[in-house]
Tab-separated table of C-alpha atoms and ligand atoms in Angstrom:
chain	number	residue	atom	x	y	z
A	1	MET	CA	-1.231	23.166	-28.490
A	2	GLU	CA	0.059	19.336	-27.340
A	3	LYS	CA	1.496	18.362	-24.267
A	4	LEU	CA	3.295	15.708	-23.065
A	5	MET	CA	2.301	13.275	-20.299
A	6	VAL	CA	4.909	11.485	-18.980
A	7	GLU	CA	4.283	8.311	-16.482
A	8	LYS	CA	6.348	6.691	-13.836
A	9	SER	CA	9.082	4.671	-15.901
A	10	LEU	CA	11.733	2.763	-13.967
A	11	PRO	CA	14.818	2.118	-15.013
A	12	LEU	CA	15.207	3.438	-18.742
A	13	THR	CA	17.910	0.833	-20.443
A	14	GLY	CA	19.238	0.554	-24.190
A	15	LYS	CA	21.032	3.308	-26.659
A	16	VAL	CA	19.716	6.682	-27.699
A	17	ARG	CA	21.845	8.442	-30.587
A	18	VAL	CA	22.301	12.072	-30.359
A	19	SER	CA	21.263	14.358	-32.758
A	20	GLY	CA	23.465	17.261	-34.469
A	21	ALA	CA	23.888	20.314	-31.914
A	22	LYS	CA	21.513	22.892	-32.112
A	23	ASN	CA	23.664	25.034	-31.480
A	24	SER	CA	26.137	24.870	-33.698
A	25	ALA	CA	23.767	23.863	-36.200
A	26	LEU	CA	22.117	27.631	-35.794
A	27	PRO	CA	25.264	29.982	-36.165
A	28	ILE	CA	26.409	27.764	-39.103
A	29	LEU	CA	23.188	27.986	-40.952
A	30	ALA	CA	23.467	31.960	-40.063
A	31	ALA	CA	27.463	32.104	-41.605
A	32	SER	CA	25.541	30.037	-44.607
A	33	LEU	CA	25.119	34.042	-45.628
A	34	LEU	CA	28.527	34.427	-46.258
A	35	GLY	CA	29.491	31.717	-48.950
A	36	THR	CA	28.391	32.294	-52.739
A	37	GLU	CA	28.774	28.507	-53.483
A	38	ASP	CA	26.479	25.428	-52.971
A	39	ILE	CA	26.885	24.322	-49.166
A	40	ILE	CA	25.592	21.195	-47.774
A	41	LEU	CA	25.204	20.812	-43.928
A	42	GLU	CA	24.638	17.380	-42.706
A	43	ASP	CA	23.449	16.333	-39.216
A	44	VAL	CA	21.375	19.466	-38.956
A	45	PRO	CA	18.797	18.388	-36.374
A	46	GLU	CA	14.932	18.632	-37.028
A	47	LEU	CA	14.053	21.177	-34.484
A	48	ARG	CA	11.638	24.130	-34.735
A	49	ASP	CA	14.799	26.729	-34.001
A	50	VAL	CA	16.217	25.485	-37.078
A	51	LYS	CA	12.882	25.479	-39.109
A	52	VAL	CA	13.207	29.272	-38.331
A	53	MET	CA	16.517	29.965	-39.222
A	54	CYS	CA	15.784	28.554	-42.356
A	55	GLN	CA	13.024	30.822	-42.990
A	56	VAL	CA	15.450	34.221	-42.079
A	57	LEU	CA	17.849	32.626	-44.610
A	58	GLU	CA	15.446	32.548	-47.237
A	59	SER	CA	13.692	35.648	-46.393
A	60	LEU	CA	16.952	37.142	-46.934
A	61	GLY	CA	16.788	36.052	-50.495
A	62	ALA	CA	19.297	32.361	-49.701
A	63	LYS	CA	17.979	29.402	-51.416
A	64	VAL	CA	17.458	26.744	-48.605
A	65	GLU	CA	16.630	23.542	-49.835
A	66	LYS	CA	15.921	20.057	-47.308
A	67	LEU	CA	17.864	17.045	-48.859
A	68	ASP	CA	16.460	14.516	-46.209
A	69	LYS	CA	15.634	14.484	-42.502
A	70	ASN	CA	18.716	16.304	-41.783
A	71	THR	CA	20.448	17.102	-44.624
A	72	ILE	CA	20.322	21.408	-45.971
A	73	LYS	CA	21.601	22.412	-48.985
A	74	ILE	CA	22.050	26.085	-48.859
A	75	ASN	CA	23.003	28.723	-51.547
A	76	SER	CA	23.449	32.690	-50.482
A	77	LYS	CA	24.850	33.738	-53.890
A	78	GLY	CA	21.524	35.778	-54.410
A	79	LEU	CA	21.396	37.310	-50.853
A	80	ASN	CA	19.669	40.714	-51.260
A	81	ASN	CA	18.005	41.702	-48.475
A	82	TYR	CA	19.733	43.298	-45.430
A	83	GLU	CA	16.543	43.488	-43.340
A	84	THR	CA	14.873	40.598	-40.853
A	85	GLN	CA	11.490	39.787	-40.207
A	86	TYR	CA	10.036	41.081	-36.854
A	87	GLU	CA	8.020	37.770	-36.804
A	88	LEU	CA	10.841	35.963	-37.318
A	89	MET	CA	13.454	37.648	-35.056
A	90	SER	CA	11.010	37.394	-32.366
A	91	LYS	CA	10.070	33.863	-32.462
A	92	MET	CA	14.229	33.047	-31.756
A	93	ARG	CA	17.082	34.831	-29.985
A	94	ALA	CA	19.335	33.119	-32.216
A	95	SER	CA	18.055	34.937	-35.346
A	96	PHE	CA	20.166	37.925	-34.258
A	97	LEU	CA	23.252	35.632	-35.388
A	98	VAL	CA	22.688	36.918	-38.695
A	99	MET	CA	23.873	40.514	-38.328
A	100	GLY	CA	27.483	39.474	-38.415
A	101	PRO	CA	27.004	37.789	-41.759
A	102	LEU	CA	25.270	40.473	-42.976
A	103	LEU	CA	27.446	43.229	-42.392
A	104	GLY	CA	30.212	41.152	-43.439
A	105	ARG	CA	29.121	40.789	-46.922
A	106	LEU	CA	26.506	43.557	-47.351
A	107	GLY	CA	27.983	46.459	-45.208
A	108	LYS	CA	24.470	46.706	-43.491
A	109	THR	CA	22.050	45.064	-41.436
A	110	LYS	CA	18.380	46.084	-39.950
A	111	ASN	CA	17.250	43.834	-36.926
A	112	SER	CA	14.176	43.713	-34.068
A	113	LEU	CA	15.517	43.113	-30.842
A	114	PRO	CA	15.321	38.971	-30.193
A	115	GLY	CA	13.097	36.963	-28.535
A	116	GLY	CA	13.698	33.540	-27.190
A	117	CYS	CA	13.887	31.954	-24.029
A	118	ALA	CA	13.097	34.244	-21.228
A	119	ILE	CA	16.241	33.132	-18.945
A	120	GLY	CA	17.396	36.262	-17.966
A	121	THR	CA	17.316	39.813	-20.079
A	122	ARG	CA	19.777	38.743	-22.636
A	123	PRO	CA	22.277	42.278	-23.482
A	124	ILE	CA	23.514	42.021	-27.098
A	125	ASP	CA	25.600	45.034	-26.418
A	126	LEU	CA	28.942	42.756	-26.432
A	127	HIS	CA	27.923	41.518	-30.044
A	128	LEU	CA	27.370	45.707	-31.215
A	129	LYS	CA	30.965	46.447	-28.961
A	130	GLY	CA	32.666	44.240	-31.599
A	131	PHE	CA	30.918	45.742	-34.517
A	132	LYS	CA	31.975	49.095	-33.408
A	133	VAL	CA	35.650	48.019	-33.225
A	134	LEU	CA	35.278	46.687	-36.655
A	135	GLY	CA	34.255	49.868	-37.762
A	136	ALA	CA	30.674	49.955	-37.854
A	137	GLU	CA	28.138	52.506	-37.141
A	138	ILE	CA	25.234	51.339	-34.981
A	139	ASP	CA	21.561	52.964	-34.479
A	140	GLY	CA	18.822	51.740	-32.250
A	141	ASP	CA	15.100	52.518	-32.753
A	142	HIS	CA	11.980	51.595	-31.569
A	143	GLY	CA	12.926	48.085	-30.898
A	144	ASN	CA	15.250	47.961	-33.961
A	145	ILE	CA	19.145	47.518	-34.002
A	146	SER	CA	21.004	48.649	-37.382
A	147	ALA	CA	24.683	48.561	-38.147
A	148	TYR	CA	26.131	49.711	-41.612
A	149	ALA	CA	29.970	50.090	-42.274
A	150	GLU	CA	31.628	51.709	-45.706
A	151	GLU	CA	34.432	48.878	-45.018
A	152	LEU	CA	35.022	47.002	-42.319
A	153	LYS	CA	38.130	46.808	-40.745
A	154	GLY	CA	39.803	43.988	-38.705
A	155	ASP	CA	41.101	45.257	-35.366
A	156	ARG	CA	41.456	43.835	-31.740
A	157	VAL	CA	38.166	43.026	-29.503
A	158	TYR	CA	38.492	42.292	-25.872
A	159	LEU	CA	35.128	40.783	-24.308
A	160	ASP	CA	33.977	41.306	-21.200
A	161	PHE	CA	32.280	38.370	-20.794
A	162	PRO	CA	33.144	35.278	-23.148
A	163	SER	CA	29.683	35.427	-24.747
A	164	VAL	CA	29.447	32.541	-27.158
A	165	GLY	CA	26.802	34.509	-29.344
A	166	ALA	CA	29.017	37.936	-29.080
A	167	THR	CA	32.386	35.567	-30.501
A	168	GLU	CA	29.911	33.850	-33.137
A	169	ASN	CA	28.975	37.407	-34.751
A	170	ILE	CA	31.760	38.732	-34.466
A	171	MET	CA	33.678	36.047	-36.302
A	172	MET	CA	31.382	36.167	-38.809
A	173	ALA	CA	31.499	39.474	-39.518
A	174	ALA	CA	35.224	39.619	-39.427
A	175	VAL	CA	35.953	36.898	-41.907
A	176	LEU	CA	35.211	39.802	-44.638
A	177	ALA	CA	37.077	42.522	-42.963
A	178	LYS	CA	40.080	43.634	-44.203
A	179	GLY	CA	43.255	43.033	-42.133
A	180	GLU	CA	43.207	41.141	-38.865
A	181	THR	CA	40.887	40.609	-36.315
A	182	THR	CA	41.423	38.992	-32.771
A	183	ILE	CA	38.714	38.520	-30.327
A	184	ASP	CA	40.650	38.280	-27.138
A	185	ASN	CA	38.465	36.700	-23.616
A	186	ALA	CA	36.572	34.773	-26.474
A	187	ALA	CA	33.979	31.985	-25.521
A	188	MET	CA	35.876	28.511	-25.892
A	189	GLU	CA	32.733	26.414	-26.629
A	190	PRO	CA	32.957	23.089	-29.372
A	191	GLU	CA	30.337	25.202	-30.996
A	192	ILE	CA	32.619	28.035	-31.659
A	193	VAL	CA	35.309	25.523	-32.905
A	194	ASP	CA	32.557	23.683	-35.090
A	195	LEU	CA	31.732	27.418	-36.718
A	196	ALA	CA	35.311	28.031	-37.260
A	197	ASN	CA	35.933	24.723	-38.979
A	198	PHE	CA	32.791	25.452	-41.032
A	199	LEU	CA	34.133	29.003	-41.837
A	200	ASN	CA	37.141	27.700	-42.842
A	201	LYS	CA	35.762	24.762	-45.730
A	202	LEU	CA	34.436	28.342	-47.355
A	203	GLY	CA	37.945	29.875	-47.557
A	204	ALA	CA	38.269	31.695	-44.300
A	205	ASP	CA	41.019	32.293	-42.153
A	206	VAL	CA	40.211	31.723	-38.772
A	207	LYS	CA	42.456	29.972	-36.137
A	208	GLY	CA	42.509	29.931	-32.518
A	209	ALA	CA	38.741	28.989	-31.916
A	210	GLY	CA	38.802	26.570	-29.142
A	211	THR	CA	41.028	29.371	-27.157
A	212	SER	CA	40.251	32.277	-25.040
A	213	THR	CA	42.138	34.281	-28.544
A	214	ILE	CA	40.915	33.809	-31.633
A	215	ARG	CA	42.668	35.475	-35.022
A	216	ILE	CA	40.641	36.051	-38.215
A	217	LYS	CA	42.720	37.110	-41.294
A	218	GLY	CA	40.008	38.581	-43.572
A	219	VAL	CA	39.838	37.515	-47.210
A	220	GLU	CA	38.081	38.549	-50.178
A	221	LYS	CA	35.538	36.113	-50.472
A	222	LEU	CA	33.951	32.233	-49.027
A	223	GLY	CA	32.641	29.981	-52.089
A	224	GLY	CA	30.917	26.613	-50.398
A	225	GLY	CA	31.617	23.384	-49.118
A	226	ASN	CA	30.376	20.562	-47.120
A	227	HIS	CA	30.344	20.278	-42.974
A	228	CYS	CA	28.846	17.874	-40.801
A	229	ILE	CA	27.710	19.308	-37.280
A	230	ILE	CA	28.820	18.364	-34.571
A	231	PRO	CA	26.828	16.056	-31.578
A	232	ASP	CA	24.186	18.122	-29.203
A	233	ARG	CA	26.273	17.974	-26.054
A	234	ILE	CA	23.227	18.694	-24.124
A	235	GLU	CA	21.468	16.297	-25.519
A	236	ALA	CA	23.910	13.655	-24.703
A	237	GLY	CA	24.055	15.111	-20.836
A	238	THR	CA	20.250	15.280	-20.651
A	239	PHE	CA	20.167	11.363	-21.460
A	240	MET	CA	22.935	10.803	-18.991
A	241	VAL	CA	20.930	12.202	-16.604
A	242	ALA	CA	18.165	10.295	-17.199
A	243	ALA	CA	20.154	7.162	-16.624
A	244	ALA	CA	21.435	8.195	-13.370
A	245	ILE	CA	17.709	9.753	-12.357
A	246	THR	CA	15.698	6.669	-13.345
A	247	GLY	CA	17.975	3.993	-11.793
A	248	GLY	CA	18.830	3.071	-15.470
A	249	ASP	CA	21.633	2.274	-17.946
A	250	ILE	CA	22.039	3.876	-20.796
A	251	ILE	CA	24.394	4.332	-23.731
A	252	VAL	CA	24.498	7.389	-25.515
A	253	GLU	CA	25.810	7.195	-28.945
A	254	ASN	CA	27.646	9.880	-31.008
A	255	VAL	CA	29.101	11.904	-28.504
A	256	ILE	CA	32.382	13.536	-28.319
A	257	SER	CA	33.163	12.750	-24.959
A	258	ASN	CA	35.423	15.606	-24.225
A	259	HIS	CA	32.605	18.158	-24.615
A	260	ILE	CA	30.654	16.721	-21.403
A	261	LYS	CA	33.453	16.209	-18.996
A	262	PRO	CA	31.649	18.354	-16.657
A	263	VAL	CA	28.464	16.136	-16.907
A	264	ILE	CA	30.754	12.709	-16.747
A	265	ALA	CA	32.531	14.326	-13.091
A	266	LYS	CA	29.206	15.257	-11.817
A	267	LEU	CA	27.328	12.316	-12.720
A	268	GLU	CA	30.035	9.931	-11.360
A	269	GLU	CA	30.445	12.465	-8.235
A	270	ALA	CA	26.693	11.428	-7.764
A	271	GLY	CA	27.636	8.066	-7.992
A	272	CYS	CA	27.030	6.618	-10.896
A	273	GLU	CA	29.391	4.220	-13.337
A	274	ILE	CA	30.605	5.784	-16.695
A	275	THR	CA	32.277	4.296	-19.344
A	276	VAL	CA	33.584	6.073	-21.918
A	277	GLU	CA	34.504	4.825	-25.756
A	278	VAL	CA	35.750	6.978	-28.673
A	279	ASP	CA	31.897	8.216	-29.650
A	280	LYS	CA	29.987	6.518	-26.978
A	281	VAL	CA	29.744	6.663	-23.385
A	282	ARG	CA	27.504	4.347	-21.067
A	283	VAL	CA	25.950	5.403	-18.128
A	284	LYS	CA	24.910	3.420	-15.469
A	285	SER	CA	23.151	4.013	-12.290
A	286	MET	CA	24.607	2.194	-8.966
A	287	GLY	CA	21.268	3.303	-6.850
A	288	ARG	CA	20.312	6.206	-5.261
A	289	PRO	CA	22.140	9.101	-6.788
A	290	LYS	CA	24.367	11.385	-3.921
A	291	ALA	CA	24.041	15.016	-3.177
A	292	ILE	CA	26.437	16.734	-5.285
A	293	ASP	CA	26.985	20.654	-5.867
A	294	ILE	CA	27.110	22.616	-9.298
A	295	LYS	CA	28.538	25.952	-10.586
A	296	THR	CA	28.135	26.900	-13.674
A	297	MET	CA	30.753	28.917	-16.222
A	298	PRO	CA	31.386	29.099	-19.437
A	299	TYR	CA	32.905	26.548	-21.433
A	300	PRO	CA	35.277	24.305	-20.344
A	301	GLY	CA	32.917	24.790	-17.105
A	302	PHE	CA	29.610	22.940	-15.917
A	303	PRO	CA	27.430	24.220	-18.722
A	304	THR	CA	24.142	26.445	-17.931
A	305	ASP	CA	22.110	24.626	-20.096
A	306	MET	CA	22.586	21.213	-18.160
A	307	GLN	CA	21.639	23.174	-15.047
A	308	SER	CA	17.940	22.700	-14.879
A	309	GLN	CA	18.139	19.034	-15.620
A	310	PHE	CA	20.907	18.498	-12.603
A	311	MET	CA	18.287	19.983	-10.328
A	312	ALA	CA	15.784	17.263	-11.213
A	313	LEU	CA	18.875	14.713	-9.629
A	314	MET	CA	19.237	16.696	-7.244
A	315	SER	CA	15.876	16.902	-6.155
A	316	VAL	CA	15.598	13.440	-4.925
A	317	SER	CA	19.347	12.567	-4.462
A	318	GLU	CA	20.405	11.715	-1.120
A	319	GLY	CA	21.053	14.684	0.839
A	320	THR	CA	21.509	18.531	0.379
A	321	SER	CA	23.025	19.587	-3.053
A	322	VAL	CA	23.754	23.723	-3.994
A	323	CYS	CA	23.462	24.433	-7.006
A	324	ILE	CA	25.427	27.904	-8.443
A	325	GLU	CA	24.030	29.751	-11.716
A	326	THR	CA	26.655	32.410	-12.843
A	327	VAL	CA	25.700	32.653	-16.327
A	328	PHE	CA	22.116	33.766	-16.619
A	329	GLU	CA	20.965	35.708	-13.825
A	330	ASN	CA	17.079	34.486	-14.073
A	331	ARG	CA	17.415	30.621	-14.917
A	332	PHE	CA	15.798	29.111	-11.981
A	333	MET	CA	12.581	29.192	-13.244
A	334	HIS	CA	11.834	25.566	-13.414
A	335	VAL	CA	11.954	25.441	-9.115
A	336	ASP	CA	8.759	26.874	-8.827
A	337	GLU	CA	7.557	23.964	-11.061
A	338	LEU	CA	9.426	21.342	-9.680
A	339	LYS	CA	8.670	22.630	-6.120
A	340	ARG	CA	5.025	21.210	-7.629
A	341	MET	CA	5.816	17.750	-7.980
A	342	GLY	CA	7.305	17.743	-4.326
A	343	ALA	CA	10.802	19.220	-4.857
A	344	ASP	CA	11.918	20.913	-1.254
A	345	ILE	CA	14.412	23.627	-2.879
A	346	LYS	CA	15.009	27.179	-1.840
A	347	ILE	CA	16.581	29.824	-4.110
A	348	ASP	CA	19.004	32.477	-2.508
A	349	GLY	CA	19.943	35.430	-5.043
A	350	ARG	CA	21.846	32.718	-7.881
A	351	SER	CA	21.938	29.746	-5.568
A	352	ALA	CA	19.315	27.028	-5.286
A	353	ILE	CA	19.783	24.556	-1.926
A	354	ILE	CA	18.434	21.583	-2.542
A	355	GLN	CA	17.093	19.187	0.287
A	356	GLY	CA	16.782	15.597	-1.163
A	357	VAL	CA	13.298	14.037	-0.945
A	358	ASP	CA	12.604	10.190	-1.667
A	359	ASN	CA	9.831	10.509	-3.938
A	360	LEU	CA	8.527	13.274	-6.625
A	361	THR	CA	4.492	13.394	-7.351
A	362	ALA	CA	2.718	13.850	-10.655
A	363	ALA	CA	1.443	17.462	-11.533
A	364	THR	CA	0.989	19.843	-14.509
A	365	VAL	CA	3.447	21.819	-15.109
A	366	LYS	CA	4.861	24.055	-17.595
A	367	ALA	CA	8.035	24.347	-19.541
A	368	THR	CA	8.980	27.933	-18.954
A	369	ASP	CA	11.980	27.144	-21.390
A	370	LEU	CA	14.030	24.598	-23.404
A	371	ARG	CA	15.746	23.144	-20.563
A	372	ALA	CA	13.611	23.361	-17.886
A	373	GLY	CA	11.369	21.789	-20.415
A	374	ALA	CA	13.378	18.692	-20.512
A	375	ALA	CA	13.707	18.637	-16.598
A	376	LEU	CA	10.360	18.500	-16.182
A	377	VAL	CA	10.441	15.666	-18.638
A	378	LEU	CA	13.152	13.514	-16.311
A	379	SER	CA	10.940	14.223	-13.225
A	380	GLY	CA	8.104	13.246	-14.817
A	381	LEU	CA	9.971	9.652	-15.375
A	382	ILE	CA	10.488	8.992	-11.775
A	383	SER	CA	7.084	10.527	-10.346
A	384	GLU	CA	4.129	8.499	-8.857
A	385	GLY	CA	1.196	9.106	-11.417
A	386	VAL	CA	1.234	11.007	-14.554
A	387	THR	CA	2.905	14.304	-15.020
A	388	GLU	CA	1.563	16.697	-17.662
A	389	VAL	CA	4.205	18.696	-18.949
A	390	ARG	CA	2.792	21.985	-20.528
A	391	ASN	CA	4.350	24.457	-23.166
A	392	ILE	CA	6.035	21.749	-24.688
A	393	ASP	CA	6.799	24.016	-27.820
A	394	HIS	CA	9.958	25.011	-25.712
A	395	ILE	CA	11.003	21.633	-25.955
A	396	ASP	CA	10.806	21.291	-29.571
A	397	ARG	CA	12.919	24.184	-29.956
A	398	GLY	CA	15.493	22.164	-28.744
A	399	TYR	CA	15.417	18.366	-29.091
A	400	GLU	CA	14.653	16.011	-31.847
A	401	ASN	CA	11.851	13.310	-31.355
A	402	ILE	CA	11.959	14.265	-27.563
A	403	GLU	CA	9.480	11.599	-27.425
A	404	ALA	CA	10.529	8.769	-29.398
A	405	LYS	CA	13.973	9.137	-28.221
A	406	PHE	CA	12.863	8.438	-24.395
A	407	LYS	CA	10.157	5.785	-25.605
A	408	ALA	CA	13.008	3.637	-27.123
A	409	LEU	CA	15.064	3.721	-23.838
A	410	GLY	CA	11.101	2.291	-22.509
A	411	ALA	CA	10.236	5.297	-21.226
A	412	LYS	CA	5.836	6.020	-21.116
A	413	ILE	CA	5.516	9.411	-22.538
A	414	THR	CA	3.073	10.359	-24.919
A	415	ARG	CA	1.979	13.418	-26.778
A	416	VAL	CA	-0.702	14.852	-26.670
A	417	GLU	CA	-3.179	17.909	-28.318
A	418	GLU	CA	-4.200	20.011	-25.240
B	1	LIG	C1	24.027	30.353	-26.038
B	1	LIG	C2	23.354	29.312	-26.239
B	1	LIG	C3	22.785	28.849	-24.992
B	1	LIG	C4	23.813	28.673	-23.885
B	1	LIG	C5	24.711	30.075	-23.589
B	1	LIG	C6	25.453	30.041	-22.773
B	1	LIG	C7	22.856	29.143	-28.378
B	1	LIG	C8	22.048	29.384	-30.112
B	1	LIG	N1	22.551	29.319	-27.437
B	1	LIG	O1	23.226	31.759	-25.638
B	1	LIG	O2	22.084	27.953	-25.315
B	1	LIG	O3	22.563	28.848	-22.870
B	1	LIG	O4	25.378	30.558	-24.978
B	1	LIG	O5	26.436	28.957	-22.691
B	1	LIG	O6	23.910	28.717	-29.035
B	1	LIG	N2	25.816	38.583	-22.164
B	1	LIG	C9	25.694	39.963	-22.413
B	1	LIG	N3	25.915	40.990	-23.591
B	1	LIG	C10	26.325	40.644	-24.753
B	1	LIG	C11	25.784	39.383	-24.343
B	1	LIG	C12	25.471	38.043	-23.491
B	1	LIG	O7	25.623	40.734	-20.856
B	1	LIG	O8	26.088	41.029	-25.353
B	1	LIG	C13	25.197	38.194	-21.163
B	1	LIG	C14	24.192	37.064	-21.391
B	1	LIG	O9	23.138	38.459	-20.933
B	1	LIG	C15	24.579	36.205	-20.448
B	1	LIG	C16	25.417	35.912	-21.016
B	1	LIG	O10	25.974	37.077	-21.270
B	1	LIG	O11	24.158	36.283	-18.793
B	1	LIG	C17	26.275	34.200	-21.473
B	1	LIG	O12	25.467	34.760	-22.819
B	1	LIG	P1	25.975	34.101	-23.974
B	1	LIG	O13	26.957	33.122	-23.790
B	1	LIG	O14	26.025	35.349	-25.371
B	1	LIG	O15	24.719	33.300	-24.455
B	1	LIG	P2	24.115	33.145	-25.765
B	1	LIG	O16	25.200	33.203	-26.989
B	1	LIG	O17	22.627	34.180	-25.914
């Protein structure tokens, strides 16, 4: 097991390039099962979750070849297996995203229930509801979920909540269904738009992605194509908070500024000076951050995946901040770890009240999930002493070269064997 040793490093300055988005790469890799010709994906982040997804694709009969660090070639012509392995599924919740493509292409799929970050119960009822509307029969036994359909037929699916995964899975099942599918109350995240753009490059007919109504006209088959993954808005946001929390001045490159509007707005409220250019953003701290309030919401609201990093910032802001988590019911696990570093946080249901303290102090802490891990690294950068962040396999699931990128900004951070 490895761990990160993080020392007080004030201020962070310089430039950092954001990698391709994990949450775009994973569904797009899954969607590659729908194509029958060569697919080349660029700017795929080199992450543990991506590796697992590639193994899932290979286990189903796809050929996956790494052309270079961030370019992957996939050919799914030989797709011949509809059952995913428990060992792979249990490593990552997003592996469930192959269910839609398998149902679309082979008419059947069998999967064990997904693993991944323990941030709430995370049911998959909405994914299954969508498959059922398209005509699939669903069976569940012994921890497995199977779906079968002689022929998928397009229809209207209404999502009770704009779930990202359900929107993606249903969209992927519908591209090869007969007739037209409409997804109402669809998720509007940029990663949904990236997936739709990718599917359309392969020959699909998807319209309306990025709005709450997506229309998919089924086509006979999908071919191949090239696609470059969009930049990771959560990684960008994490480095933006790094500038704010360390009193620094950082230029974050390879960003789509429209995707990070809530993060920009909240950092401005906290007192940072932000300059936005076409594909980069500069965050300059203007002194101790001011207290702010945040409420997580589906896109274009404030992203739940930035909540823990902002909680680290609020811990040392001047005044009292309030943070309300509306997307996941159990996403405050980092609070106990932040408290061990001296943060003053009280939880009441889905709300956290954070009384900013003058300083945090180093402690041994553990990453309870991916973004919680990032919050602990950020806290370590401003704490007296050496913070030991354990369970960093969570961090490696979603941040490419995290310590190299932080080091280039002047952070004292090293990875060591436990
Ligand atoms: C995706 C992201 C994750 C992000 C989340 C919300 C990927 C790989 N992961 O996760 O980083 O935090 O979006 O932006 O893209 N829900 C149901 N029933 C369902 C599906 C979801 O009740 O069938 C609930 C969940 O329990 C949760 C909420 O809907 O409370 C949001 O989940 P969802 O949008 O589906 O998140 P994921 O796709 O799992």
